[in-house]
Each structure stands twice: as C-alpha cells, then as structure tokens.
GROMACS .gro file of C-alpha atoms in nm:
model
  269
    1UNK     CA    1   0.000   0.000   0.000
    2UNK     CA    2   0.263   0.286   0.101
    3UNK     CA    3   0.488   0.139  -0.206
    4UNK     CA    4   0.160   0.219  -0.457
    5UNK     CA    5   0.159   0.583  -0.248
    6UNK     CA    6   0.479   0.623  -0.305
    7UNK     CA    7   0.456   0.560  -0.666
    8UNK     CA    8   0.168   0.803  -0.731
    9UNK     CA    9   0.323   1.052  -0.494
   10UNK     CA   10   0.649   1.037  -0.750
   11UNK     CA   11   0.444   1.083  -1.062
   12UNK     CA   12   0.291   1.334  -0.948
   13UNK     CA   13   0.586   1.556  -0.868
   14UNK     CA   14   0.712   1.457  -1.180
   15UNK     CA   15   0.424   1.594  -1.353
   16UNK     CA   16   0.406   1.883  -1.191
   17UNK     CA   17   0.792   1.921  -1.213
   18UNK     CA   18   0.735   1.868  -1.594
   19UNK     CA   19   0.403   2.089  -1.607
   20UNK     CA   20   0.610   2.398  -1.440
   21UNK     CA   21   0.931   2.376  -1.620
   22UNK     CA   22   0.778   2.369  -1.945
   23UNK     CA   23   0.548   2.686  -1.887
   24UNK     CA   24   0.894   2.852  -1.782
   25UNK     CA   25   1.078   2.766  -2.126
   26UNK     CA   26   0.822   2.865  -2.357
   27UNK     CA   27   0.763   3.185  -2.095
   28UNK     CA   28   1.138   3.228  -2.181
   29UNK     CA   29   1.111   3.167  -2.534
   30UNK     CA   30   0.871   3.422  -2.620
   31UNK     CA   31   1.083   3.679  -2.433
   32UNK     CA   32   1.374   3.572  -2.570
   33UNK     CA   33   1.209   3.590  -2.945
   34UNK     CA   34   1.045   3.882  -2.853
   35UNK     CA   35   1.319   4.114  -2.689
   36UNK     CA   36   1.562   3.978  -2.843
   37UNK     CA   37   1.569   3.709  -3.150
   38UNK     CA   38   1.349   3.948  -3.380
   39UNK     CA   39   1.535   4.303  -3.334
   40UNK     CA   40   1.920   4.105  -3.323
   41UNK     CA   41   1.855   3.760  -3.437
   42UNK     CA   42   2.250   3.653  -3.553
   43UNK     CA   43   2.407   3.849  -3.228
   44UNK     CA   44   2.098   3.659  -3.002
   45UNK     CA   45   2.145   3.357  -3.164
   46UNK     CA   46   2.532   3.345  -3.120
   47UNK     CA   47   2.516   3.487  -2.768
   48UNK     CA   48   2.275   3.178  -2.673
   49UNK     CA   49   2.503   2.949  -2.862
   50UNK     CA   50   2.774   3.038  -2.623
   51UNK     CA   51   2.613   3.039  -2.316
   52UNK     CA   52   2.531   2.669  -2.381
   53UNK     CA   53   2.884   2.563  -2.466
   54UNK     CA   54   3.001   2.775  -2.167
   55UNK     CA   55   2.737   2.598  -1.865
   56UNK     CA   56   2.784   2.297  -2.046
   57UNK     CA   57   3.144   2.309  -2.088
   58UNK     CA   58   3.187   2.432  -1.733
   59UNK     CA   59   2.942   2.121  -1.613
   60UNK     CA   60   3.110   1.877  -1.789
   61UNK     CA   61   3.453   1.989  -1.578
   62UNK     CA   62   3.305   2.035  -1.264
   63UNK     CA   63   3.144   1.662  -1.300
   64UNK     CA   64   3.492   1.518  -1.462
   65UNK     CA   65   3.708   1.645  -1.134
   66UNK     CA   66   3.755   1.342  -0.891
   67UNK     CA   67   3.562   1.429  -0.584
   68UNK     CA   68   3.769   1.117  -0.408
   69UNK     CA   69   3.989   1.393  -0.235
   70UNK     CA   70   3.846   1.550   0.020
   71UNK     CA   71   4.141   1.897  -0.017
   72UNK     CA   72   4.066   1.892  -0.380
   73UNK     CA   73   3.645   1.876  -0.316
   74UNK     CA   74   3.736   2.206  -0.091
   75UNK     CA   75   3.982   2.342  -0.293
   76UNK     CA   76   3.717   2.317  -0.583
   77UNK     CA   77   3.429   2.472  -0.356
   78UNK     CA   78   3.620   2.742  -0.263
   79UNK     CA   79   3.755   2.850  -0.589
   80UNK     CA   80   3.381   2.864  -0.680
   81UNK     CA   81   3.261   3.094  -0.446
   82UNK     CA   82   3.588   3.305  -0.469
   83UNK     CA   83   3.534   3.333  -0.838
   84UNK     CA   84   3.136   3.452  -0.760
   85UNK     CA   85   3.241   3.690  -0.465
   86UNK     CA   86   3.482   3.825  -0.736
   87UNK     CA   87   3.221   3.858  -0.976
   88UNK     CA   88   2.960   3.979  -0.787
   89UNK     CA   89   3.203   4.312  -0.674
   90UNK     CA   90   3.259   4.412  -0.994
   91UNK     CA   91   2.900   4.398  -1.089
   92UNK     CA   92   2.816   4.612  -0.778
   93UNK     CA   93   3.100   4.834  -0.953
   94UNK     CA   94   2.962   4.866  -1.274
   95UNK     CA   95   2.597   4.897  -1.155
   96UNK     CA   96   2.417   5.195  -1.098
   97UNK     CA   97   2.372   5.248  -0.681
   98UNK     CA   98   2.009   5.424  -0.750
   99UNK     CA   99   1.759   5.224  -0.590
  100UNK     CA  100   1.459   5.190  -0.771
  101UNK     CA  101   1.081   5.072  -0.691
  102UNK     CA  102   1.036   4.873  -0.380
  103UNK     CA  103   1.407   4.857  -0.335
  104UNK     CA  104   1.416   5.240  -0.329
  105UNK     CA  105   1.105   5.246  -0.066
  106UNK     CA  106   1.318   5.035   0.206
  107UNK     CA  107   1.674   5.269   0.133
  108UNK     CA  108   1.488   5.565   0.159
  109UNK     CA  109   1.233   5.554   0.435
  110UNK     CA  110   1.500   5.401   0.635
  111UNK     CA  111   1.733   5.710   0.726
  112UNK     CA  112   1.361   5.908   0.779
  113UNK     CA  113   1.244   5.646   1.044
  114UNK     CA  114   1.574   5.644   1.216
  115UNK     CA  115   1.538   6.035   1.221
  116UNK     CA  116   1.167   5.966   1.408
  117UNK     CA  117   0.965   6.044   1.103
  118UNK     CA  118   0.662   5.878   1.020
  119UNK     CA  119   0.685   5.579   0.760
  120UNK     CA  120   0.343   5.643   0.596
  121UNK     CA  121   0.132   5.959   0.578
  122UNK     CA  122  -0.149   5.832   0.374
  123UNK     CA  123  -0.361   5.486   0.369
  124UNK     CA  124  -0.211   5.459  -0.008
  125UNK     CA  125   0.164   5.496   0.072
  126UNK     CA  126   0.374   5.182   0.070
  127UNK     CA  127   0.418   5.091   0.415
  128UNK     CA  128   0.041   5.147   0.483
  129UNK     CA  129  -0.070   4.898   0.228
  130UNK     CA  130   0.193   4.668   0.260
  131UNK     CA  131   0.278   4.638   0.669
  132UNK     CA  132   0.402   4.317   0.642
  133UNK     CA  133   0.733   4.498   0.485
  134UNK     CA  134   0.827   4.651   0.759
  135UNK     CA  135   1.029   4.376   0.890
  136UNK     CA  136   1.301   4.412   0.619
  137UNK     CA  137   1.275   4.789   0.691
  138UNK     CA  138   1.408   4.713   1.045
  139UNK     CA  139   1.691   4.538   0.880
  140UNK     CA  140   1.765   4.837   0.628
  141UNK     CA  141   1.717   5.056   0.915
  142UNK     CA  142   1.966   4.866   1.094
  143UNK     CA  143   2.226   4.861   0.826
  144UNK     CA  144   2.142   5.265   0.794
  145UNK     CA  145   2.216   5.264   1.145
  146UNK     CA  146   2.547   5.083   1.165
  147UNK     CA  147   2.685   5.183   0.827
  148UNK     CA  148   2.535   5.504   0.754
  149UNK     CA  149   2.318   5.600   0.418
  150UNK     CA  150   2.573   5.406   0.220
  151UNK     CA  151   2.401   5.161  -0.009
  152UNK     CA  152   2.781   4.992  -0.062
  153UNK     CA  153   2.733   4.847   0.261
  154UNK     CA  154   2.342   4.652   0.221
  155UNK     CA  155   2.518   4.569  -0.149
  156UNK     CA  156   2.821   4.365   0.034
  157UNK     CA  157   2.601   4.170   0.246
  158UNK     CA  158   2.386   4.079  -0.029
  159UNK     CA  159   2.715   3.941  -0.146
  160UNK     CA  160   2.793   3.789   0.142
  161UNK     CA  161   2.486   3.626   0.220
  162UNK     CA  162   2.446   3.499  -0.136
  163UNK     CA  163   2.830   3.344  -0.129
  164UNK     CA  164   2.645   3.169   0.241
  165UNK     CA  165   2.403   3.055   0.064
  166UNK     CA  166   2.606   2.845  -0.212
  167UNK     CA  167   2.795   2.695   0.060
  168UNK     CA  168   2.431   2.620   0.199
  169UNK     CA  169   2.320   2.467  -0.150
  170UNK     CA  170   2.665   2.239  -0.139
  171UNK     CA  171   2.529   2.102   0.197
  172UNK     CA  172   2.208   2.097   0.117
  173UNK     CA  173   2.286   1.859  -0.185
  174UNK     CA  174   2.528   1.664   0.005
  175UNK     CA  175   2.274   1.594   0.289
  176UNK     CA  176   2.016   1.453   0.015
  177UNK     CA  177   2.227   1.339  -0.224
  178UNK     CA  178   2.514   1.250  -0.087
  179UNK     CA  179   2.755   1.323  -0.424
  180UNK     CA  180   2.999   1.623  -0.463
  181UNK     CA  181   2.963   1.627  -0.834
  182UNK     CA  182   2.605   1.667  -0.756
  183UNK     CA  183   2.665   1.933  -0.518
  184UNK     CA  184   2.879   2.136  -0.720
  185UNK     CA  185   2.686   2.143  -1.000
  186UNK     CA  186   2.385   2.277  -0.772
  187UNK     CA  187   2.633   2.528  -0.681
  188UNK     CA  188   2.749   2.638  -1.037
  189UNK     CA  189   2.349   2.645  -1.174
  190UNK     CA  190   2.267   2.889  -0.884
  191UNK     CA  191   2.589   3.125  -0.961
  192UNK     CA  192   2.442   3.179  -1.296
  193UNK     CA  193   2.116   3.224  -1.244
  194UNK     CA  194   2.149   3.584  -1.371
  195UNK     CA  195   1.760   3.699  -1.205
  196UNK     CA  196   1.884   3.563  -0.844
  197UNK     CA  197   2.268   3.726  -0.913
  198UNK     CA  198   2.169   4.063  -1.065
  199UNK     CA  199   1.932   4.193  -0.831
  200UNK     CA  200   2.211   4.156  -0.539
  201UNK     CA  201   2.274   4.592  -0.587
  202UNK     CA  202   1.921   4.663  -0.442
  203UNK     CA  203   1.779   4.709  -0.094
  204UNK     CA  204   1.625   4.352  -0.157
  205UNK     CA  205   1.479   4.102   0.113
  206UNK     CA  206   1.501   3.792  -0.076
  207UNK     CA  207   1.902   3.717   0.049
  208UNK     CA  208   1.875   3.720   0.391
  209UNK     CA  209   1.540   3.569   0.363
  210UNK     CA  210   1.647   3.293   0.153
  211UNK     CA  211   1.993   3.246   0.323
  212UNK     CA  212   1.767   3.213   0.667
  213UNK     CA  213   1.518   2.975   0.520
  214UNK     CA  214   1.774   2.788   0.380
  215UNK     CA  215   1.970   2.761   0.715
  216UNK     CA  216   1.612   2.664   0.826
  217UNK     CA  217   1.618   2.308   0.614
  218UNK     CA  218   1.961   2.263   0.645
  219UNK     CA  219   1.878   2.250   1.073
  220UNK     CA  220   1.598   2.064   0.996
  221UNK     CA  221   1.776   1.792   0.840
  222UNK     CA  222   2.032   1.738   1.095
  223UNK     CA  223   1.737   1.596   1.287
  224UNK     CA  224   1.858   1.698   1.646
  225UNK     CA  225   1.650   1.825   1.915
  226UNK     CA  226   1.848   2.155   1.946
  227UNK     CA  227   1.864   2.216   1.556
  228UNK     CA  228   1.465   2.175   1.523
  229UNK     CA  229   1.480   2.457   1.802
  230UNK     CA  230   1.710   2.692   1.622
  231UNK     CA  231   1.562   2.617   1.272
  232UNK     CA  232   1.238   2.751   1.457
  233UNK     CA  233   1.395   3.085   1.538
  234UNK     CA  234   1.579   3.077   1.144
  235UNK     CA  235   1.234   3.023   1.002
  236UNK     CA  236   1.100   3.325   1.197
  237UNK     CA  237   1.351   3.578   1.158
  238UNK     CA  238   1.296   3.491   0.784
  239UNK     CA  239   0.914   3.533   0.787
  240UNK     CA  240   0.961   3.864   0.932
  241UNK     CA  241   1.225   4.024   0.704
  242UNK     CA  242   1.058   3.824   0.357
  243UNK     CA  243   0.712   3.740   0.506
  244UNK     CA  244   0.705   3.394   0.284
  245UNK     CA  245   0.654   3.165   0.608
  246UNK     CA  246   0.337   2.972   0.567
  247UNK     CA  247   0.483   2.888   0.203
  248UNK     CA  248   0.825   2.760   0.386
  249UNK     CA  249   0.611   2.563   0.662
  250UNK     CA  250   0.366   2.370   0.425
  251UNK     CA  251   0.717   2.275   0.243
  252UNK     CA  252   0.876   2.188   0.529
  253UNK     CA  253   0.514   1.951   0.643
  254UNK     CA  254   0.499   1.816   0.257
  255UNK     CA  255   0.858   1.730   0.330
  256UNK     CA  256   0.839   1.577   0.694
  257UNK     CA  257   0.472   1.342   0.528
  258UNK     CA  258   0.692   1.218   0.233
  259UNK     CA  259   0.996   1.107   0.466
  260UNK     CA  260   0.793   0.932   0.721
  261UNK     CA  261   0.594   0.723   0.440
  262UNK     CA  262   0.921   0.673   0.277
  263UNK     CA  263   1.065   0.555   0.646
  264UNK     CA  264   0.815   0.323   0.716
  265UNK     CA  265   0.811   0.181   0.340
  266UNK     CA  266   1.183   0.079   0.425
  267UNK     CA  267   1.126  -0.016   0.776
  268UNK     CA  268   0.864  -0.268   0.620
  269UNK     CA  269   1.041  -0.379   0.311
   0.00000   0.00000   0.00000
C-alpha cells in the first residue's frame, strides 16, 4: 500500500515538475524571441550558442574532477565561491547604486524612520498597504544605522549572504544526495542564475530571507533536538524580514509526510 503511495506521490511531482518547467521555457522563449531574437537575431542567436557551450562546458569539468579527495572537493568549492564573490564586486562596480521601486522604498524611508519620522502619511503609501514589509525595513534601518546612508554596505552583504548561501546549497545537496559532483553542480546552476545574481545591488529582502530559510532546512535535516529549536527561530527571523513563512512551513510539512511514508516503506520492506 505505502509502495503504490509512493509511486503516485512520485508521478505526481514529476508531472508537476514537468508541467512547471515547461510553462517557464516557452515563458522564456517568447521573451527571448520577442526582446531579443526578432530586433538582433545573428548576435541573439550566437550569444545563446555560447552560453550553452560555456554551462555545459563548465558542467562537464566540474562533473569530470575526482571528488575522491576530500582537499581537492574544498579546494574546488572554494575556488567557486571566490570566483562569484569576485564577480559579484565588480557587478556592484559597474551597476548603478540608485535604488529603484520597492528597493528604493526600504533605502529611503529608512534614514527618515531612524530620524523619528513617520513611515506612511497616507492609507495609499507603501508601508500602509503593505505592513508586512516593515520587517526588512528594520533590517535596512539597521544597516542605515550601523553603516550610515551608504548603499555599498546593504550591497556587500547581499554578497555575502548569497556566497552563504552556495555553501548552503553544497550542503544541502550533500545531505540529500550524498555526491559532490552533484553538489557542485547545484552550486554552479545557482551562480548563474542571472535573475537571483543581478538583483544583489538593491535594498532587496530575498538574500537574507532565503539564506535564513535555507539555514532553516539545512537544521531541519540534521534531525537533532536543538537544531529543530534553532531552525524555529531561522524560520522566523525569515518570515519577518521576507514574510514567505506559511509557504516555507507547508514545504517543510509536505517534506516531513513524504519522509515518514518513505521511512516506514523501508522499515517494512
């Protein structure tokens, strides 16, 4: 019985897996034909063509390194995130440092709050219709506070927290996989996800959010009684500054269901 649960349970997700991703390519594929293909379609073409053979080229090496050495597997890691952190500072160079939209709400209500002025005069301004934000405004506040108005600063820890959460990925895959070349490949495909990497010179919530939910699972899998209590206290520091919780907690139950019918179908089999 939990072996024909199981089954349905995995194909399923696999439909749903298959359902999702293919949305996203042909989501991508319109923009891509759209923005790009029709106005520049030999530079678009070539410029895809090569950033193919590079992730694939790059994939293929990272998979073809022996992972039998445990120096080399850290040697490996670290020259990863060294060569993001790298990266990542010369993109915060290049960048403008205006903050812009939401971002721009957070960096500059921040220094007014700190000064004792109000954060919303009207029931349309942001932080009237959208209270739940003010966590992450404590945080920019807080930055403000240490740092001063200098947006270099909430742009390093972005940095920072995103090179914490690559090393949280590697461990992440390790725990559930239990392969390096697995791991570092989950590591590589999240350095180039341009949409997570590009957004790291705004006043934005999603890195320490995601770097504390992450930390949350990570605790969560050790599957001590004192990490359960400390992923508790991750998992709500992270609802406050990127108020995403109840999404993270029916994960997290979704997650805990699946192992224990997976557990007992072993225990029985």
């Amino acid at each position: 019985m939990l072996s024909k649960f199981k089954s349905i349970i995995s194909k399923l997700v696999l439909i749903c897996v298959g359902i999702f991703t293919t949305v996203v390519f042909v989501q991508m594929g319109g923009f891509f034909t759209l923005n790009y293909l029709k106005p520049e379609p030999v530079l678009a073409i070539l410029v895809f063509l090569c950033a193919i053979i590079f992730v694939a080229g790059v994939g293929y090496l990272l998979y073809r390194i022996r992972d039998d050495d445990k120096n080399l597997n850290r040697l490996v890691l670290l020259s990863m995130l060294a060569i993001f952190f790298v990266v990542a500072i010369i993109w915060l160079k290049v960048v403008p440092k205006t903050q812009i939209s939401d971002f721009g709400e957070f960096w500059n209500t921040a220094p007014r709050a700190l000064a004792g002025g109000k954060i919303f005069s009207y029931d349309n301004d942001y932080f009237a219709k959208w209270a739940y934000q003010t966590g992450f405004l404590v945080y920019v506040m807080t930055v403000v506070k240490i740092f001063g108005q200098h947006v270099i600063a909430i742009q390093l820890l972005n940095v920072i927290y995103q090179v914490l959460i690559l090393y949280l990925a590697y461990l992440i895959s390790m725990q559930i996989f239990n392969k390096v070349k697995m791991a570092r490949l989950t590591v590589f495909l999240l350095m180039i996800d341009l949409d997570w990497f590009a957004l790291n010179s705004q006043s934005d919530n999603q890195y320490i959010g995601m770097l504390l939910f992450m930390l949350t699972f990570y605790l969560i899998m050790q599957n001590k009684y004192w990490t359960y209590a400390l992923a508790g206290v991750t998992l709500a520091i992270g609802s406050i500054v990127r108020p995403i919780g109840p999404v993270i907690i029916a994960g997290i139950l979704v997650y805990g269901l699946l192992y224990m019918f997976i557990a007992n179908d072993k225990s029985l089999g």
